[in-house]
PDB file of C-alpha atoms and ligand atoms in Angstrom:
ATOM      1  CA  UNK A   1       0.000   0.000   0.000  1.00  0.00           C
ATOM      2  CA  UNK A   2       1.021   3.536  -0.585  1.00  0.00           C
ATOM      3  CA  UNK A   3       1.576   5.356   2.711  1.00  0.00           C
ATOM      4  CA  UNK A   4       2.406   9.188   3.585  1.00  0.00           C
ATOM      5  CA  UNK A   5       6.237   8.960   2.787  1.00  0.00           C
ATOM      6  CA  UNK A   6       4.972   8.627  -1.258  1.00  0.00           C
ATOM      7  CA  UNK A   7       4.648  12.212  -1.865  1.00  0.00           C
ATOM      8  CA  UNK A   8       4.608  11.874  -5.678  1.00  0.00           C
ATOM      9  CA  UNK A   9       1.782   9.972  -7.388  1.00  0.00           C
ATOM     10  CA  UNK A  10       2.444   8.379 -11.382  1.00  0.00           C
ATOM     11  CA  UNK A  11      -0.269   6.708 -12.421  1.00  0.00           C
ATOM     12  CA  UNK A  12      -0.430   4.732 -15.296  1.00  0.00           C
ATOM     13  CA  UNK A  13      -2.872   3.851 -17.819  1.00  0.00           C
ATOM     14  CA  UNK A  14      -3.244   0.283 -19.881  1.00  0.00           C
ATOM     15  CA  UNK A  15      -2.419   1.928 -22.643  1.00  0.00           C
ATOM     16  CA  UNK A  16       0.596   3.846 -21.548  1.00  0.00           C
ATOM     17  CA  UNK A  17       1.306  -0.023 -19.536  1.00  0.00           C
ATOM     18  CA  UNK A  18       1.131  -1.530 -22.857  1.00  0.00           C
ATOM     19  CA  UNK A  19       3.836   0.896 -24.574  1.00  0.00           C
ATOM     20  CA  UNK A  20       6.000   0.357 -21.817  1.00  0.00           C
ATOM     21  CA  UNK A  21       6.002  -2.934 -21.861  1.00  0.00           C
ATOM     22  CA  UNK A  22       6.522  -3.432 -25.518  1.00  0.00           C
ATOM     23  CA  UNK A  23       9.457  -1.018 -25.470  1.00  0.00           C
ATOM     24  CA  UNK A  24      11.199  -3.004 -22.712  1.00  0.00           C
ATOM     25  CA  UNK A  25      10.579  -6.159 -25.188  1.00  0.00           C
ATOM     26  CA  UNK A  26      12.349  -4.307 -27.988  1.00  0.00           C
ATOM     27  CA  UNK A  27      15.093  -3.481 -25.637  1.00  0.00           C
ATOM     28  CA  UNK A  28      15.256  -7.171 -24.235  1.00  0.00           C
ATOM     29  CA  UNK A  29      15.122  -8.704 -27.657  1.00  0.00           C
ATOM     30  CA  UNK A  30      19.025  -7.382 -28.317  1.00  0.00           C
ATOM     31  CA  UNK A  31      19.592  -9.380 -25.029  1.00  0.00           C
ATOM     32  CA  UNK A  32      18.327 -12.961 -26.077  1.00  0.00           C
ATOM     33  CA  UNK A  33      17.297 -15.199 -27.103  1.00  0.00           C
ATOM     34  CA  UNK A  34      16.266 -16.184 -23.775  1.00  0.00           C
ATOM     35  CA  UNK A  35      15.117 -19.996 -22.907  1.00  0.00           C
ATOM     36  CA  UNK A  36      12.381 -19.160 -20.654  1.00  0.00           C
ATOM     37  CA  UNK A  37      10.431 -16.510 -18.645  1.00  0.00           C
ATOM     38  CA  UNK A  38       9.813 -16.510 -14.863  1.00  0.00           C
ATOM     39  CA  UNK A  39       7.572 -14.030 -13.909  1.00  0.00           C
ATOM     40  CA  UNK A  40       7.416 -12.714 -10.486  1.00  0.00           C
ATOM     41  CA  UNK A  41       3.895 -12.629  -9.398  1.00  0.00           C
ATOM     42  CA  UNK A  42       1.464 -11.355  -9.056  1.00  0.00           C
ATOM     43  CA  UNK A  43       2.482  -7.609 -10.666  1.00  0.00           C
ATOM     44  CA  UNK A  44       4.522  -9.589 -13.089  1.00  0.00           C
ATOM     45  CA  UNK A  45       2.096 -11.417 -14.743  1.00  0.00           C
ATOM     46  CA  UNK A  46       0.790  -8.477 -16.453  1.00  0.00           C
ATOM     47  CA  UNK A  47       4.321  -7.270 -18.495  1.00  0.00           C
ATOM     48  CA  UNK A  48       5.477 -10.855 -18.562  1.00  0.00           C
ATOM     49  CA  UNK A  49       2.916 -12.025 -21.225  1.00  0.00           C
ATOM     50  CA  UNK A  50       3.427  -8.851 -23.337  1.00  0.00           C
ATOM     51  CA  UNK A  51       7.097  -9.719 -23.381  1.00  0.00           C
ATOM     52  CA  UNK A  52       6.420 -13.517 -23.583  1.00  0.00           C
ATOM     53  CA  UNK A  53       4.056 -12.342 -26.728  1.00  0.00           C
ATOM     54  CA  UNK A  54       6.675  -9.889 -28.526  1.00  0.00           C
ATOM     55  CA  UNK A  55       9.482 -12.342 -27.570  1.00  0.00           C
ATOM     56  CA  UNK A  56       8.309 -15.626 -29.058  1.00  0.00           C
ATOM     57  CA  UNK A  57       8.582 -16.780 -24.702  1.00  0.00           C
ATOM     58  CA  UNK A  58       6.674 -20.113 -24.315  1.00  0.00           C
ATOM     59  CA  UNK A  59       8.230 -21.486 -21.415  1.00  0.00           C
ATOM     60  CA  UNK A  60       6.829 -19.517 -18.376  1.00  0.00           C
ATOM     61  CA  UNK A  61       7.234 -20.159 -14.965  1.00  0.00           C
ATOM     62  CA  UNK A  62       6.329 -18.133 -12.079  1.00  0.00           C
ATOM     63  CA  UNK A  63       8.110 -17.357  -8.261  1.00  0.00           C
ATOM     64  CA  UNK A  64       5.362 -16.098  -5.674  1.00  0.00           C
ATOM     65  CA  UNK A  65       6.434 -13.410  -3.331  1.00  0.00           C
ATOM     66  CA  UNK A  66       4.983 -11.258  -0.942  1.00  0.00           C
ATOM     67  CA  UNK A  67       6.651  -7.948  -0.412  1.00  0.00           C
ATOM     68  CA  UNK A  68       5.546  -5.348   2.455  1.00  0.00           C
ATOM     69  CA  UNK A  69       6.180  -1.702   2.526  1.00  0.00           C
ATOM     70  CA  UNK A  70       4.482  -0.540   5.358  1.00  0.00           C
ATOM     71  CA  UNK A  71       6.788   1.204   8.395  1.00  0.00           C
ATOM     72  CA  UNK A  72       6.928  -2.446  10.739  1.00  0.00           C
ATOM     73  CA  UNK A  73       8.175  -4.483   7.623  1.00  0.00           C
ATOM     74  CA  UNK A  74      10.018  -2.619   5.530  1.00  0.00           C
ATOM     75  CA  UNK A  75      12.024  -4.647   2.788  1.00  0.00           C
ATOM     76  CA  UNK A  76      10.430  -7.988   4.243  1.00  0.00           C
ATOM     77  CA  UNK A  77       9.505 -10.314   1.704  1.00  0.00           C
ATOM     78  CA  UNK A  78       7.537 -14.239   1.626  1.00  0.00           C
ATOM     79  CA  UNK A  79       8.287 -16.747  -0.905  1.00  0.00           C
ATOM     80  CA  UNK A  80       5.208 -18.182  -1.700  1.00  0.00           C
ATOM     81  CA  UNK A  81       5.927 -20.509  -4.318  1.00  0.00           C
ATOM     82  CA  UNK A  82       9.952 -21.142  -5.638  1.00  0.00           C
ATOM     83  CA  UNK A  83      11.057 -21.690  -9.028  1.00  0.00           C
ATOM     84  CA  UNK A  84      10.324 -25.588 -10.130  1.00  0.00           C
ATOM     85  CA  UNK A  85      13.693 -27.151 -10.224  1.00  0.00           C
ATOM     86  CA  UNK A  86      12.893 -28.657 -13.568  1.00  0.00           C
ATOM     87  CA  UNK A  87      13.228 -24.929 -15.087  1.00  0.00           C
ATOM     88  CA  UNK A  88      16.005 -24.369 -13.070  1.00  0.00           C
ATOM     89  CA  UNK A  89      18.282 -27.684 -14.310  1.00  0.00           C
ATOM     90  CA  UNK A  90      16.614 -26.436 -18.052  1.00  0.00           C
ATOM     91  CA  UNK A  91      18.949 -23.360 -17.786  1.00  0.00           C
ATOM     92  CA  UNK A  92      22.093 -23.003 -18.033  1.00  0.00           C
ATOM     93  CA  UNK A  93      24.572 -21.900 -14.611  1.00  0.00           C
ATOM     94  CA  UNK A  94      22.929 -19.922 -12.205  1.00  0.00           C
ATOM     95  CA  UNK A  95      19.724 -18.973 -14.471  1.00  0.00           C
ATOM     96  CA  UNK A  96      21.834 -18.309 -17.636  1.00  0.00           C
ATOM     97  CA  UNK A  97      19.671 -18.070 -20.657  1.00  0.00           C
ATOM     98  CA  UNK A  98      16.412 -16.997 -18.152  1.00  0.00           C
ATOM     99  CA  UNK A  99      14.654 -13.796 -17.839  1.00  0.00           C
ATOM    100  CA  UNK A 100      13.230 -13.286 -14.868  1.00  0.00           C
ATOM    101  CA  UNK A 101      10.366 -10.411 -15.371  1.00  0.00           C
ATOM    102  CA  UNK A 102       8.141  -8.063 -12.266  1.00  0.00           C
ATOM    103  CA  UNK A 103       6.781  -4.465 -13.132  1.00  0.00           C
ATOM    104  CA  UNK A 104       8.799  -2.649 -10.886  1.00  0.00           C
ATOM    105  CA  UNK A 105      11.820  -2.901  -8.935  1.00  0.00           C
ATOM    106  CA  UNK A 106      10.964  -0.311  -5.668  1.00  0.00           C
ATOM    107  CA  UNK A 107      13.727  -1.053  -2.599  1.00  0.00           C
ATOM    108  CA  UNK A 108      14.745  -4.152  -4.421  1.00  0.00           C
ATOM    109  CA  UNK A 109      14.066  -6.685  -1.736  1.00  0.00           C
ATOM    110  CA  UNK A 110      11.967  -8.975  -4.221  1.00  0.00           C
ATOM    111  CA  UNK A 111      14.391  -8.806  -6.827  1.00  0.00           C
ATOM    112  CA  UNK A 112      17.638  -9.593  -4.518  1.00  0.00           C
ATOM    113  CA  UNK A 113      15.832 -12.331  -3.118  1.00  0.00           C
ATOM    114  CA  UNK A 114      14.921 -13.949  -7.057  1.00  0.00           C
ATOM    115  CA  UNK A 115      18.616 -13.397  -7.461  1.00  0.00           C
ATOM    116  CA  UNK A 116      20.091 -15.040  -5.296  1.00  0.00           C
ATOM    117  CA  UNK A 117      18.044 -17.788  -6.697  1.00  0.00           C
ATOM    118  CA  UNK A 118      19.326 -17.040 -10.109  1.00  0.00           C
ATOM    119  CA  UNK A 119      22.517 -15.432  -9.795  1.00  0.00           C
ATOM    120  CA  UNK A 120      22.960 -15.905 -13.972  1.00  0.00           C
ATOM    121  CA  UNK A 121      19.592 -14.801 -15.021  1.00  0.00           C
ATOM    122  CA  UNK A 122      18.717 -11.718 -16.839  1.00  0.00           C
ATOM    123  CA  UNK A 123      16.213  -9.212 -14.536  1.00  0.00           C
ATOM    124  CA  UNK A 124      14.102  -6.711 -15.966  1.00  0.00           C
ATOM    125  CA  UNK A 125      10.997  -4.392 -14.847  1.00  0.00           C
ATOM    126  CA  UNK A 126       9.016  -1.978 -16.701  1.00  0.00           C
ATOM    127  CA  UNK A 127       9.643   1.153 -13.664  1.00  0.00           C
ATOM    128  CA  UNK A 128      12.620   1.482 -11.262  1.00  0.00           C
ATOM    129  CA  UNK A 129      12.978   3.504  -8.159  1.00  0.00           C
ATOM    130  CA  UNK A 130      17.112   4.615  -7.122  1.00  0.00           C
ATOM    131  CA  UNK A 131      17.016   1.743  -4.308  1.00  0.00           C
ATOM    132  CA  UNK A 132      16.241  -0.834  -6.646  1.00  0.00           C
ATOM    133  CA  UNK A 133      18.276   0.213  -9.559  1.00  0.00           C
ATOM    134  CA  UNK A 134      21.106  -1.983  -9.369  1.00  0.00           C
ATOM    135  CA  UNK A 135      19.929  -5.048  -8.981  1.00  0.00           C
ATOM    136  CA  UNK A 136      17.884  -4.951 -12.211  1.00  0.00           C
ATOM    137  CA  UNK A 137      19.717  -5.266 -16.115  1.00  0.00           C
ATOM    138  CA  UNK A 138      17.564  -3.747 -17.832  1.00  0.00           C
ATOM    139  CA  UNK A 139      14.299  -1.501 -17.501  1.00  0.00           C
ATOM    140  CA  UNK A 140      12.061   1.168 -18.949  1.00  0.00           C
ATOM    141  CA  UNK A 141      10.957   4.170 -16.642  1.00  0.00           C
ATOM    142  CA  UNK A 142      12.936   5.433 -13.451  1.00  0.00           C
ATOM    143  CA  UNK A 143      10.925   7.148 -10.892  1.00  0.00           C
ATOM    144  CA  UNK A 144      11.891   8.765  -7.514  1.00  0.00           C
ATOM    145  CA  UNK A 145      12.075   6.770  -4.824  1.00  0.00           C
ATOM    146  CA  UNK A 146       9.082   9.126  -3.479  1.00  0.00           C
ATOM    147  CA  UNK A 147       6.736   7.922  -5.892  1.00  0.00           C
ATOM    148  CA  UNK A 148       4.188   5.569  -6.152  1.00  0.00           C
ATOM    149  CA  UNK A 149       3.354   4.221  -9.225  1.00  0.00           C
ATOM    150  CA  UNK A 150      -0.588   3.176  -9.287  1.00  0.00           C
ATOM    151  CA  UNK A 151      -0.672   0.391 -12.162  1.00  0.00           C
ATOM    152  CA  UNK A 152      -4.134   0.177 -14.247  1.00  0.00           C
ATOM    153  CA  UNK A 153      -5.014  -3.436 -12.464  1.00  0.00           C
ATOM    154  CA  UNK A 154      -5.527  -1.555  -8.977  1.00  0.00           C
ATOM    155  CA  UNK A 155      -7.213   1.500 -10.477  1.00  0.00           C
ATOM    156  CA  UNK A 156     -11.127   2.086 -11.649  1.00  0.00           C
ATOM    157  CA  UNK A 157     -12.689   5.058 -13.210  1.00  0.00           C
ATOM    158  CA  UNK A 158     -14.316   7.658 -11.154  1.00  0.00           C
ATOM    159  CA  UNK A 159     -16.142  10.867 -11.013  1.00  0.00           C
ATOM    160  CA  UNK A 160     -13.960  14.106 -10.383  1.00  0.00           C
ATOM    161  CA  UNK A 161     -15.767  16.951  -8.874  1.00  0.00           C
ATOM    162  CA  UNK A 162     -15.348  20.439 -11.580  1.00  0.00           C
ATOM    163  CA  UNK A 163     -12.130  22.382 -10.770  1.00  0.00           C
ATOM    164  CA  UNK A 164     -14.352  25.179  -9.719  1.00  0.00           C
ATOM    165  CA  UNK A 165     -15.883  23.680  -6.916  1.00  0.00           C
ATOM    166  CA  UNK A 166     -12.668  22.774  -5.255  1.00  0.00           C
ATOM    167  CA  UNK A 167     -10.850  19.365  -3.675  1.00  0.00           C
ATOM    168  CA  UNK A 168     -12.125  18.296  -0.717  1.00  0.00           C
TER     169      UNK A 168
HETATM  170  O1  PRP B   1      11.553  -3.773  -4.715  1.00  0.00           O
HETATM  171  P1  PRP B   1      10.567  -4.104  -3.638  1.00  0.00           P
HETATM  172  O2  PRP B   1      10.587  -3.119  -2.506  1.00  0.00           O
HETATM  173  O3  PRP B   1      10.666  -5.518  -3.174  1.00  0.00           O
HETATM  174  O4  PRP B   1       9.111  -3.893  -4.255  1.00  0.00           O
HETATM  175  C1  PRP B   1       8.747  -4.334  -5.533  1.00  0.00           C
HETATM  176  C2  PRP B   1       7.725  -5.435  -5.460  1.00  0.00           C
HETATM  177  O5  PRP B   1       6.546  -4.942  -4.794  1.00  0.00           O
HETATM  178  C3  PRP B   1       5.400  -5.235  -5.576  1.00  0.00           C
HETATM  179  O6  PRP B   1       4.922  -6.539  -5.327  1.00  0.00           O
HETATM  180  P2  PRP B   1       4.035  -6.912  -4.039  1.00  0.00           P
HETATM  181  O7  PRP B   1       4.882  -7.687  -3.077  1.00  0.00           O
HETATM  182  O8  PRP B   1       3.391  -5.681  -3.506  1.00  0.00           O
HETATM  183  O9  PRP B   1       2.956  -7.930  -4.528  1.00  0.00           O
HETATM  184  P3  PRP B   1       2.141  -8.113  -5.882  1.00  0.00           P
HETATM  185  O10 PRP B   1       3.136  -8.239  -6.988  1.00  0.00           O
HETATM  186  O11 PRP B   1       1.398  -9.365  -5.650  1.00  0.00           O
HETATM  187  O12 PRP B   1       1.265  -6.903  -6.051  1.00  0.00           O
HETATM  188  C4  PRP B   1       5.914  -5.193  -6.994  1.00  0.00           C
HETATM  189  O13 PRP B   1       5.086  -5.966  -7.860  1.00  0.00           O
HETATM  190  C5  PRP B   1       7.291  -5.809  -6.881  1.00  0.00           C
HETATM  191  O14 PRP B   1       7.243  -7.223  -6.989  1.00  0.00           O
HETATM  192  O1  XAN B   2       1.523  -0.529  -6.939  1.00  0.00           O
HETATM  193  C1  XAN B   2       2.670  -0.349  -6.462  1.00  0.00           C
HETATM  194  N1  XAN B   2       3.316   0.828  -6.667  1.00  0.00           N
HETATM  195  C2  XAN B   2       4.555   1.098  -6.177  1.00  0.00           C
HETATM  196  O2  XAN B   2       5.130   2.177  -6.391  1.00  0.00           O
HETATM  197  C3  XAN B   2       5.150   0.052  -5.409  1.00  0.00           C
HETATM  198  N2  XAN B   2       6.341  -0.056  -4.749  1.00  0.00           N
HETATM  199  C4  XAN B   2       6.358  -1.278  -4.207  1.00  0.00           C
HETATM  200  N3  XAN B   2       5.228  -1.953  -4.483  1.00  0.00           N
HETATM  201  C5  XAN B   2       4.455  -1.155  -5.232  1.00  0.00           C
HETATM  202  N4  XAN B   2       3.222  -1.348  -5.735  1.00  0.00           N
HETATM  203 MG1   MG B   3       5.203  -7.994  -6.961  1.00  0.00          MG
END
């Protein structure tokens, strides 16, 4: 959940999503060919199967984690599900020849901890914030560390009072 410390707000439509998305595919595609996907769910479900489309990707597997960012567990995450070993002993050393997709990369707790799982893999997100940075190859849109992003999937249309009779 967003909390007071995310001054900033980006939010982003499907369609903008979709752009994004496809753009880090064009940028991954100079990195491949890759063997397999494993998407980091559940946010990386969404940019994993536009990837998976625009990169030919077939082989998909998923690692379930649980990240929390409020004040009490900050950078804690829960690994719901691990990679299946199969997909694992499919790649080369370490994860070589995987790419291992989420759709953002915020203190970088959930990406450190698929790393050290796959040392060898290539990581990529469609936003990064500073903290995160590092631990990701490749991605798309960097954001301050201030910001939350609001992703389409967590968003609904609704009615904005007129301008003139002010926010409440
Ligand atoms: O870099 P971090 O600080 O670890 O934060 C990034 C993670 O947080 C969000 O997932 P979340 O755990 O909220 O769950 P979800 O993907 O199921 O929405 C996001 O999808 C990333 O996986
Ligand atoms: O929807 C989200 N927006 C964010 O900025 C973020 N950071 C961590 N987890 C997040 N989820
Ligand atoms: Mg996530």
């Amino acid at each position: 959940m967003s909390d007071d410390r995310q001054q900033k707000a980006f939010p982003v439509s499907w369609d903008q999503f979709h752009r994004d998305a496809r753009a880090l595919a064009w940028r991954l595609h100079g990195f491949g060919p890759f063997q397999g996907l494993i998407c980091i769910t559940r946010g990386g479900l969404v940019p994993a199967a536009i990837v998976a489309r625009e990169l030919g990707l077939r082989l998909i597997e998923t690692v379930s984690i649980a990240s929390y960012h409020d004040y009490k567990n900050q950078g804690e995450t829960l690994v719901l599900k691990p990679i299946a070993q199969a997909v694992i002993e499919a790649a080369g050393e370490g994860g070589r020849g995987l790419l291992v997709i989420d759709d953002l990369v915020d203190t970088g707790s959930t990406a450190r901890q698929v790393r050290a799982m796959l040392p060898n893999a290539h990581f990529a997100t469609v936003y990064a914030k500073p903290l995160g940075r590092d631990v990701i190859d490749t991605f798309i849109t960097e954001v301050s560390q201030d910001t939350w992003i609001y992703f389409p999937w967590d968003m609904g249309l609704s009615f904005q009072p007129p301008i003139r009779d002010g926010v409440a």
